[in-house]
Coordinates of C-alpha atoms and ligand atoms in Angstrom, one line a residue:
M1490 CA 33.5 -97.3 78.0
Q1491 CA 36.7 -98.8 76.7
G1492 CA 36.8 -100.2 73.2
E1493 CA 37.2 -98.8 69.7
R1494 CA 34.6 -96.1 69.6
Q1495 CA 33.9 -93.8 72.5
T1496 CA 30.5 -92.8 73.6
I1497 CA 29.8 -89.2 74.6
L1498 CA 26.7 -87.7 76.2
V1499 CA 25.9 -84.5 74.4
T1500 CA 23.3 -82.2 75.9
G1501 CA 21.4 -79.6 73.8
G1502 CA 22.3 -81.4 70.7
A1503 CA 19.1 -80.4 68.9
G1504 CA 20.1 -76.7 69.2
F1505 CA 22.2 -74.6 66.9
I1506 CA 25.8 -75.4 68.0
G1507 CA 25.0 -78.7 69.6
G1508 CA 23.2 -79.8 66.5
N1509 CA 26.2 -78.9 64.3
F1510 CA 28.5 -80.7 66.8
V1511 CA 26.4 -83.9 66.7
L1512 CA 26.3 -83.9 62.9
D1513 CA 30.1 -83.5 62.8
T1514 CA 30.9 -86.2 65.4
V1515 CA 28.4 -89.0 64.9
G1516 CA 30.4 -91.8 63.4
D1517 CA 33.7 -90.9 65.1
F1518 CA 31.8 -91.2 68.4
E1519 CA 28.6 -92.9 69.5
V1520 CA 26.5 -89.8 70.5
I1521 CA 23.8 -89.9 73.2
N1522 CA 21.9 -86.7 72.5
L1523 CA 19.8 -85.4 75.4
D1524 CA 17.7 -82.4 74.6
A1525 CA 14.5 -80.9 76.1
L1526 CA 13.3 -79.6 72.7
T1527 CA 12.5 -76.2 73.9
Y1528 CA 11.5 -73.7 71.3
A1529 CA 15.2 -73.6 70.3
G1530 CA 15.6 -77.4 69.9
N1531 CA 14.8 -78.6 66.4
P1532 CA 14.7 -82.3 65.5
D1533 CA 14.8 -81.4 61.8
T1534 CA 18.4 -80.5 62.2
L1535 CA 19.2 -84.1 63.1
A1536 CA 17.4 -85.6 60.1
S1537 CA 20.6 -86.9 58.5
V1538 CA 21.6 -88.9 61.6
S1539 CA 18.1 -90.0 62.7
E1540 CA 18.6 -93.5 61.4
S1541 CA 22.2 -93.8 62.5
P1542 CA 23.0 -96.6 65.0
E1543 CA 25.6 -94.2 66.4
H1544 CA 23.1 -91.5 67.4
V1545 CA 20.6 -92.0 70.2
F1546 CA 18.2 -89.1 70.7
V1547 CA 16.7 -88.8 74.2
H1548 CA 14.0 -86.2 74.8
G1549 CA 14.5 -84.9 78.4
R1550 CA 16.1 -82.3 80.6
I1551 CA 19.6 -82.0 82.0
G1552 CA 18.0 -81.4 85.4
D1553 CA 16.1 -84.7 85.4
R1554 CA 18.6 -86.5 87.7
E1555 CA 16.9 -89.9 87.4
L1556 CA 17.0 -89.8 83.6
V1557 CA 20.6 -88.5 83.4
D1558 CA 21.8 -91.2 86.0
R1559 CA 20.1 -93.8 83.9
L1560 CA 21.7 -92.6 80.7
L1561 CA 25.2 -92.5 82.3
A1562 CA 24.8 -96.0 83.7
E1563 CA 23.4 -97.5 80.5
Y1564 CA 25.7 -95.9 77.9
R1565 CA 28.8 -95.4 80.1
P1566 CA 30.1 -92.3 78.2
S1567 CA 33.7 -91.2 78.3
A1568 CA 32.5 -87.5 78.3
V1569 CA 29.6 -85.2 78.9
V1570 CA 29.6 -82.2 76.5
N1571 CA 27.1 -79.6 77.8
F1572 CA 25.6 -77.4 75.2
A1573 CA 22.1 -77.3 76.8
A1574 CA 21.1 -73.8 77.8
E1575 CA 18.7 -71.0 77.4
T1576 CA 20.7 -68.7 75.1
H1577 CA 18.9 -65.7 73.8
V1578 CA 19.8 -62.4 75.5
D1579 CA 16.5 -60.7 74.5
R1580 CA 14.5 -63.6 76.0
S1581 CA 16.6 -63.4 79.2
I1582 CA 15.5 -59.7 79.6
D1583 CA 11.8 -60.6 79.3
G1584 CA 12.0 -63.7 81.5
P1585 CA 15.2 -64.4 83.4
K1586 CA 13.7 -67.3 85.4
A1587 CA 14.0 -69.9 82.7
F1588 CA 17.7 -68.9 82.4
V1589 CA 18.4 -69.4 86.1
Q1590 CA 16.5 -72.7 86.0
T1591 CA 18.4 -74.3 83.1
N1592 CA 21.7 -72.6 83.1
V1593 CA 22.3 -72.6 86.8
V1594 CA 20.0 -75.1 88.7
E1595 CA 19.9 -77.8 86.0
T1596 CA 23.5 -77.4 85.1
H1597 CA 24.3 -78.0 88.7
E1598 CA 22.1 -81.2 88.6
L1599 CA 24.1 -82.4 85.6
L1600 CA 27.4 -81.7 87.4
E1601 CA 26.1 -83.7 90.4
A1602 CA 25.1 -86.6 88.1
A1603 CA 28.5 -86.5 86.3
L1604 CA 30.4 -86.4 89.7
S1605 CA 28.6 -89.4 91.0
Y1606 CA 29.1 -91.4 87.8
W1607 CA 32.8 -90.4 87.5
G1608 CA 33.4 -91.2 91.2
A1609 CA 32.2 -94.8 90.6
L1610 CA 34.4 -95.3 87.5
E1611 CA 37.6 -97.2 87.9
G1612 CA 41.0 -97.4 86.1
E1613 CA 41.3 -95.9 82.7
D1614 CA 37.6 -95.1 82.5
H1615 CA 38.0 -92.9 85.5
D1616 CA 41.2 -91.3 84.1
V1617 CA 39.9 -90.4 80.7
F1618 CA 36.4 -89.1 81.7
R1619 CA 35.8 -85.4 81.0
F1620 CA 33.0 -82.9 81.6
L1621 CA 33.1 -80.2 79.0
H1622 CA 31.0 -77.1 79.6
V1623 CA 30.3 -74.9 76.6
S1624 CA 30.1 -71.2 77.6
T1625 CA 30.2 -67.7 76.2
D1626 CA 32.5 -64.7 76.1
E1627 CA 29.5 -62.7 77.4
V1628 CA 30.5 -63.7 81.0
Y1629 CA 33.3 -61.1 80.7
G1630 CA 31.0 -58.2 80.1
T1631 CA 31.8 -55.5 77.6
L1632 CA 35.0 -53.9 76.3
G1633 CA 36.0 -50.4 75.3
P1634 CA 37.4 -49.7 71.9
T1635 CA 40.6 -51.6 72.6
G1636 CA 41.7 -54.8 74.5
Y1637 CA 40.7 -58.4 74.4
F1638 CA 39.1 -60.9 76.8
T1639 CA 41.6 -63.5 78.0
E1640 CA 41.0 -66.5 80.3
E1641 CA 42.2 -64.2 83.2
S1642 CA 39.6 -61.4 82.5
P1643 CA 37.2 -60.9 85.4
F1644 CA 33.6 -62.0 85.0
R1645 CA 31.4 -58.9 84.6
P1646 CA 28.1 -60.3 83.1
N1647 CA 25.6 -57.6 82.1
S1648 CA 22.5 -59.5 80.9
P1649 CA 20.6 -62.1 82.8
Y1650 CA 21.7 -64.6 80.2
A1651 CA 25.4 -63.8 80.7
A1652 CA 24.9 -63.9 84.5
S1653 CA 23.4 -67.3 84.4
K1654 CA 26.2 -68.6 82.2
A1655 CA 28.8 -67.0 84.5
A1656 CA 27.1 -68.8 87.5
S1657 CA 27.3 -72.1 85.7
D1658 CA 31.0 -71.5 84.7
H1659 CA 31.7 -70.9 88.4
L1660 CA 30.0 -74.1 89.4
V1661 CA 32.0 -76.1 86.9
R1662 CA 35.2 -74.5 88.2
A1663 CA 34.2 -75.3 91.8
Y1664 CA 33.4 -78.9 91.0
H1665 CA 36.9 -79.3 89.6
H1666 CA 38.6 -77.5 92.5
T1667 CA 36.4 -79.0 95.3
Y1668 CA 35.8 -82.5 94.1
G1669 CA 38.4 -83.1 91.4
L1670 CA 35.9 -83.6 88.6
P1671 CA 37.9 -83.4 85.3
T1672 CA 36.1 -80.4 83.8
L1673 CA 36.9 -78.3 80.8
T1674 CA 35.2 -75.0 79.9
T1675 CA 35.2 -73.1 76.6
N1676 CA 34.2 -69.5 76.4
C1677 CA 33.3 -68.6 72.8
S1678 CA 32.4 -65.5 70.8
N1679 CA 29.3 -65.1 68.7
N1680 CA 28.6 -68.1 66.4
Y1681 CA 26.9 -68.1 63.0
G1682 CA 26.2 -70.7 60.4
P1683 CA 23.8 -73.4 59.3
Y1684 CA 20.8 -74.4 61.6
H1685 CA 20.8 -71.1 63.5
F1686 CA 17.4 -70.3 65.0
P1687 CA 16.1 -67.2 63.1
E1688 CA 15.8 -65.0 66.2
K1689 CA 19.6 -64.4 66.2
L1690 CA 21.1 -61.5 64.2
I1691 CA 22.5 -63.3 61.1
P1692 CA 19.6 -65.7 60.2
L1693 CA 17.1 -63.1 61.2
M1694 CA 18.6 -60.6 58.7
I1695 CA 18.9 -63.2 55.9
L1696 CA 15.3 -64.4 56.2
T1697 CA 13.8 -61.0 56.8
A1698 CA 15.6 -59.5 53.8
L1699 CA 14.3 -62.4 51.6
R1700 CA 10.8 -61.4 52.6
G1701 CA 11.5 -57.8 51.7
E1702 CA 10.7 -56.6 55.3
P1703 CA 12.6 -53.9 57.2
L1704 CA 15.9 -55.1 58.7
P1705 CA 15.9 -54.1 62.3
V1706 CA 19.4 -52.9 63.5
Y1707 CA 19.5 -52.2 67.2
G1708 CA 20.6 -48.7 68.2
D1709 CA 23.3 -47.2 66.0
G1710 CA 24.5 -50.7 64.8
Q1711 CA 28.0 -49.9 66.1
Q1712 CA 28.1 -52.8 68.6
I1713 CA 31.2 -54.9 67.9
R1714 CA 31.1 -58.7 68.0
D1715 CA 33.8 -61.2 67.2
W1716 CA 32.2 -63.7 64.9
L1717 CA 33.0 -67.4 64.6
Y1718 CA 31.7 -69.9 62.0
V1719 CA 30.0 -72.6 63.9
K1720 CA 32.0 -75.4 62.4
D1721 CA 35.2 -73.8 63.7
H1722 CA 33.6 -73.7 67.1
C1723 CA 32.7 -77.4 66.9
R1724 CA 36.3 -78.2 66.0
A1725 CA 37.5 -76.2 69.0
V1726 CA 35.2 -78.0 71.4
L1727 CA 36.4 -81.4 70.0
T1728 CA 40.0 -80.2 70.3
V1729 CA 39.6 -79.2 73.9
L1730 CA 37.7 -82.4 74.7
E1731 CA 40.6 -84.5 73.3
A1732 CA 43.6 -82.5 74.5
G1733 CA 42.5 -79.8 77.0
R1734 CA 43.9 -79.9 80.5
P1735 CA 41.3 -80.6 83.2
G1736 CA 40.3 -77.6 85.3
E1737 CA 41.3 -75.2 82.5
T1738 CA 39.2 -72.8 80.5
Y1739 CA 39.8 -71.9 76.9
N1740 CA 38.6 -68.8 75.0
V1741 CA 37.5 -69.5 71.5
G1742 CA 37.2 -66.7 68.9
G1743 CA 37.3 -66.0 65.2
H1744 CA 39.6 -62.9 65.1
N1745 CA 36.7 -61.4 63.1
E1746 CA 35.6 -58.2 64.8
R1747 CA 32.8 -56.4 63.0
T1748 CA 30.1 -53.9 63.9
N1749 CA 26.6 -55.3 63.7
L1750 CA 25.9 -52.8 60.9
E1751 CA 28.9 -54.1 58.9
V1752 CA 27.6 -57.6 59.3
V1753 CA 24.1 -56.7 58.1
K1754 CA 25.5 -54.8 55.1
T1755 CA 27.7 -57.8 54.1
I1756 CA 24.7 -60.1 54.3
C1757 CA 22.7 -57.7 52.0
A1758 CA 25.6 -57.6 49.5
L1759 CA 25.8 -61.4 49.5
L1760 CA 22.0 -61.7 49.0
D1761 CA 22.2 -59.2 46.1
E1762 CA 24.8 -61.5 44.5
L1763 CA 23.5 -65.0 45.5
A1764 CA 19.8 -64.3 45.1
P1765 CA 19.7 -62.3 41.9
D1766 CA 16.0 -63.0 41.3
S1767 CA 15.1 -61.4 44.6
P1768 CA 12.7 -58.5 44.0
H1769 CA 14.0 -56.7 47.1
A1770 CA 17.5 -55.8 45.9
P1771 CA 19.4 -53.8 46.8
H1772 CA 18.7 -55.4 50.2
E1773 CA 20.7 -52.7 52.0
S1774 CA 17.8 -50.4 51.4
L1775 CA 15.7 -52.5 53.9
I1776 CA 18.0 -51.5 56.9
T1777 CA 16.0 -49.7 59.6
F1778 CA 17.4 -48.5 63.0
V1779 CA 15.3 -49.5 66.0
T1780 CA 15.4 -48.9 69.7
D1781 CA 18.5 -50.4 71.2
R1782 CA 18.5 -53.4 73.6
P1783 CA 18.7 -52.3 77.2
G1784 CA 22.2 -52.8 78.6
H1785 CA 23.5 -53.7 75.2
D1786 CA 27.2 -54.5 75.4
R1787 CA 29.3 -52.4 73.1
R1788 CA 32.2 -54.6 72.2
Y1789 CA 33.3 -58.2 72.7
A1790 CA 36.6 -59.4 71.4
I1791 CA 38.4 -62.7 72.3
D1792 CA 42.0 -63.4 72.7
A1793 CA 42.1 -67.0 71.5
G1794 CA 45.9 -67.3 72.0
K1795 CA 45.8 -70.0 74.6
I1796 CA 43.9 -72.6 72.6
E1797 CA 46.1 -71.7 69.6
R1798 CA 49.4 -72.0 71.5
E1799 CA 48.5 -75.0 73.7
L1800 CA 46.2 -77.1 71.4
G1801 CA 47.0 -75.8 67.9
W1802 CA 43.4 -74.7 67.1
V1803 CA 42.9 -71.8 64.7
P1804 CA 39.7 -70.8 62.9
E1805 CA 39.5 -71.8 59.2
E1806 CA 36.9 -69.4 58.1
T1807 CA 37.0 -65.6 57.8
L1808 CA 33.7 -63.7 58.3
E1809 CA 33.5 -63.3 54.5
T1810 CA 34.0 -67.0 53.7
G1811 CA 31.8 -68.2 56.6
L1812 CA 29.0 -65.7 55.8
E1813 CA 29.0 -66.7 52.1
K1814 CA 28.6 -70.4 53.2
T1815 CA 25.8 -69.3 55.6
V1816 CA 23.8 -67.3 53.1
R1817 CA 24.1 -70.1 50.6
W1818 CA 22.9 -72.6 53.3
Y1819 CA 19.8 -70.5 54.1
L1820 CA 19.0 -70.1 50.4
E1821 CA 19.3 -73.9 49.8
N1822 CA 17.4 -75.0 53.0
R1823 CA 14.2 -73.0 52.9
P1824 CA 12.1 -76.0 54.2
W1825 CA 14.2 -76.1 57.4
C1826 CA 13.5 -72.4 57.9
E1827 CA 9.8 -72.7 57.0
A1828 CA 9.5 -75.5 59.5
V1829 CA 10.9 -73.3 62.3
L1830 CA 8.7 -70.4 61.4
S1831 CA 5.6 -72.6 61.1
R1832 CA 6.1 -73.5 64.8
G1833 CA 5.1 -70.0 65.8
Y1834 CA 8.2 -67.8 65.8
R1835 CA 7.6 -64.8 63.5
G1836 CA 10.7 -62.7 64.2
E1837 CA 8.8 -60.5 66.7
R1838 CA 10.8 -58.0 68.7
L1839 CA 11.8 -59.3 72.2
G1840 CA 13.8 -58.0 75.1
I1841 CA 12.8 -54.4 75.6
R1842 CA 11.4 -54.9 79.1
G1843 CA 12.7 -52.0 81.2
G1844 CA 14.5 -50.5 78.3
P1845 CA 14.4 -47.0 76.9
A1846 CA 10.9 -46.0 75.7
Ligands
NAD3072 N1 25.2 -69.1 69.9 C1 26.3 -68.5 70.2 O1 26.7 -67.6 69.5 C2 27.1 -69.0 71.4 C3 28.3 -68.5 71.6 C4 29.1 -68.9 72.7 C5 28.6 -69.9 73.5 N2 27.3 -70.4 73.3 C6 26.8 -71.5 74.2 O2 26.8 -72.6 73.4 C7 25.7 -73.5 73.9 C8 24.7 -73.8 72.8 O3 24.3 -72.6 72.2 P1 23.2 -72.6 71.0 O4 23.4 -71.3 70.3 O5 23.4 -73.8 70.2 O6 21.9 -72.6 71.8 P2 20.4 -73.0 71.2 O7 19.5 -72.1 72.0 O8 20.3 -73.0 69.8 O9 20.2 -74.5 71.7 C9 20.1 -74.9 73.1 C10 19.6 -76.3 73.1 O10 19.5 -76.7 74.5 C11 18.2 -77.4 74.7 N3 17.9 -77.2 76.1 C12 17.5 -76.0 76.7 N4 17.2 -76.3 78.0 C13 17.5 -77.6 78.2 C14 17.4 -78.4 79.3 N5 17.0 -77.9 80.5 N6 17.7 -79.7 79.2 C15 18.1 -80.2 78.0 N7 18.1 -79.5 76.9 C16 17.8 -78.2 77.0 C17 17.3 -76.7 73.7 O11 16.1 -77.5 73.4 C18 18.2 -76.4 72.5 O12 18.1 -77.6 71.6 C19 25.0 -72.7 75.0 O13 25.5 -73.2 76.3 C20 25.5 -71.2 74.8 O14 25.5 -70.5 76.0 C21 26.6 -70.0 72.3

């Protein structure tokens, strides 16, 4: 483990945020990238590092104890950074079981493997090891028109996704307090940016608008989210990994609260400007209101003061600058999008089980 370049085990590194994190850190670290390649995992994202000697991709699950033990023993990482999860709220409404399996049962297996590995490390290797768990602000539930989630806010998860992440956060906390495992947890607001699977709001709107199809806005579109550009999130994860205090949690947010409708309208305006040849302009005319998601949280907003005060992290992008980069990225990377869509995802509506008729 000691030496010039540290090795880290990143899980879920073929997904949206994990993929961006791997692309940003290979070179500074040797990255062992363990990913199950579920529908959300995309090896195309990793094309630019596929030949790098500092990136080792391993196809497998975080719950495969034998595999994880072997990777830890072979590569002797100084940290585990856990992005692997089932992540889409709508899918958790249709089928919560996969969320409990990966986000709770398998995250627990990963904690067990890390604890056993860390327990056998000695000296500096033992002192520097960290287990960083990447989580969401959705564990805190929903807010009224005012106030912010802080690290002290009670957990009040409302969707099966949020509940499964809350459970994993509690396990991570318990492994620190009970066994001393040097854990770190980040709870982040909604991310957007390159390599985002097109079932999520922002890429879904960009790609649907470019096809000239109706843009489905849930309910009245007045749900408020605090948006963070994915590269800012990746920098926050790295900052916490390098300087965070074991046992602590850090909220990460962009100070960019917007209603979903405002976000969609901004995307439409950007498409009008950046895709002037599109026959579907003005793209705003494609907006269509559809049945709301059952239990749809009204407002999330993060107080990211702790990570700013203690570790000096602040976001670099506003929603406007980040969205412009994102729209440009999707316009310039159509083959990546086509490849995702060719694997069967067609933007179909999910997550209305048990919801209003
Ligand atoms: N996307 C957001 O806005 C957001 C915000 C805050 C926190 N988070 C958290 O960040 C993490 C990454 O989110 P994302 O948006 O990149 O997710 P994603 O769905 O794009 O990617 C998840 C990745 O994990 C892999 N995976 C799933 N189950 C696995 C298993 N059992 N073993 C190994 N790999 C497995 C998938 O193949 C995929 O590559 C998640 O833990 C999520 O809860 C996401």
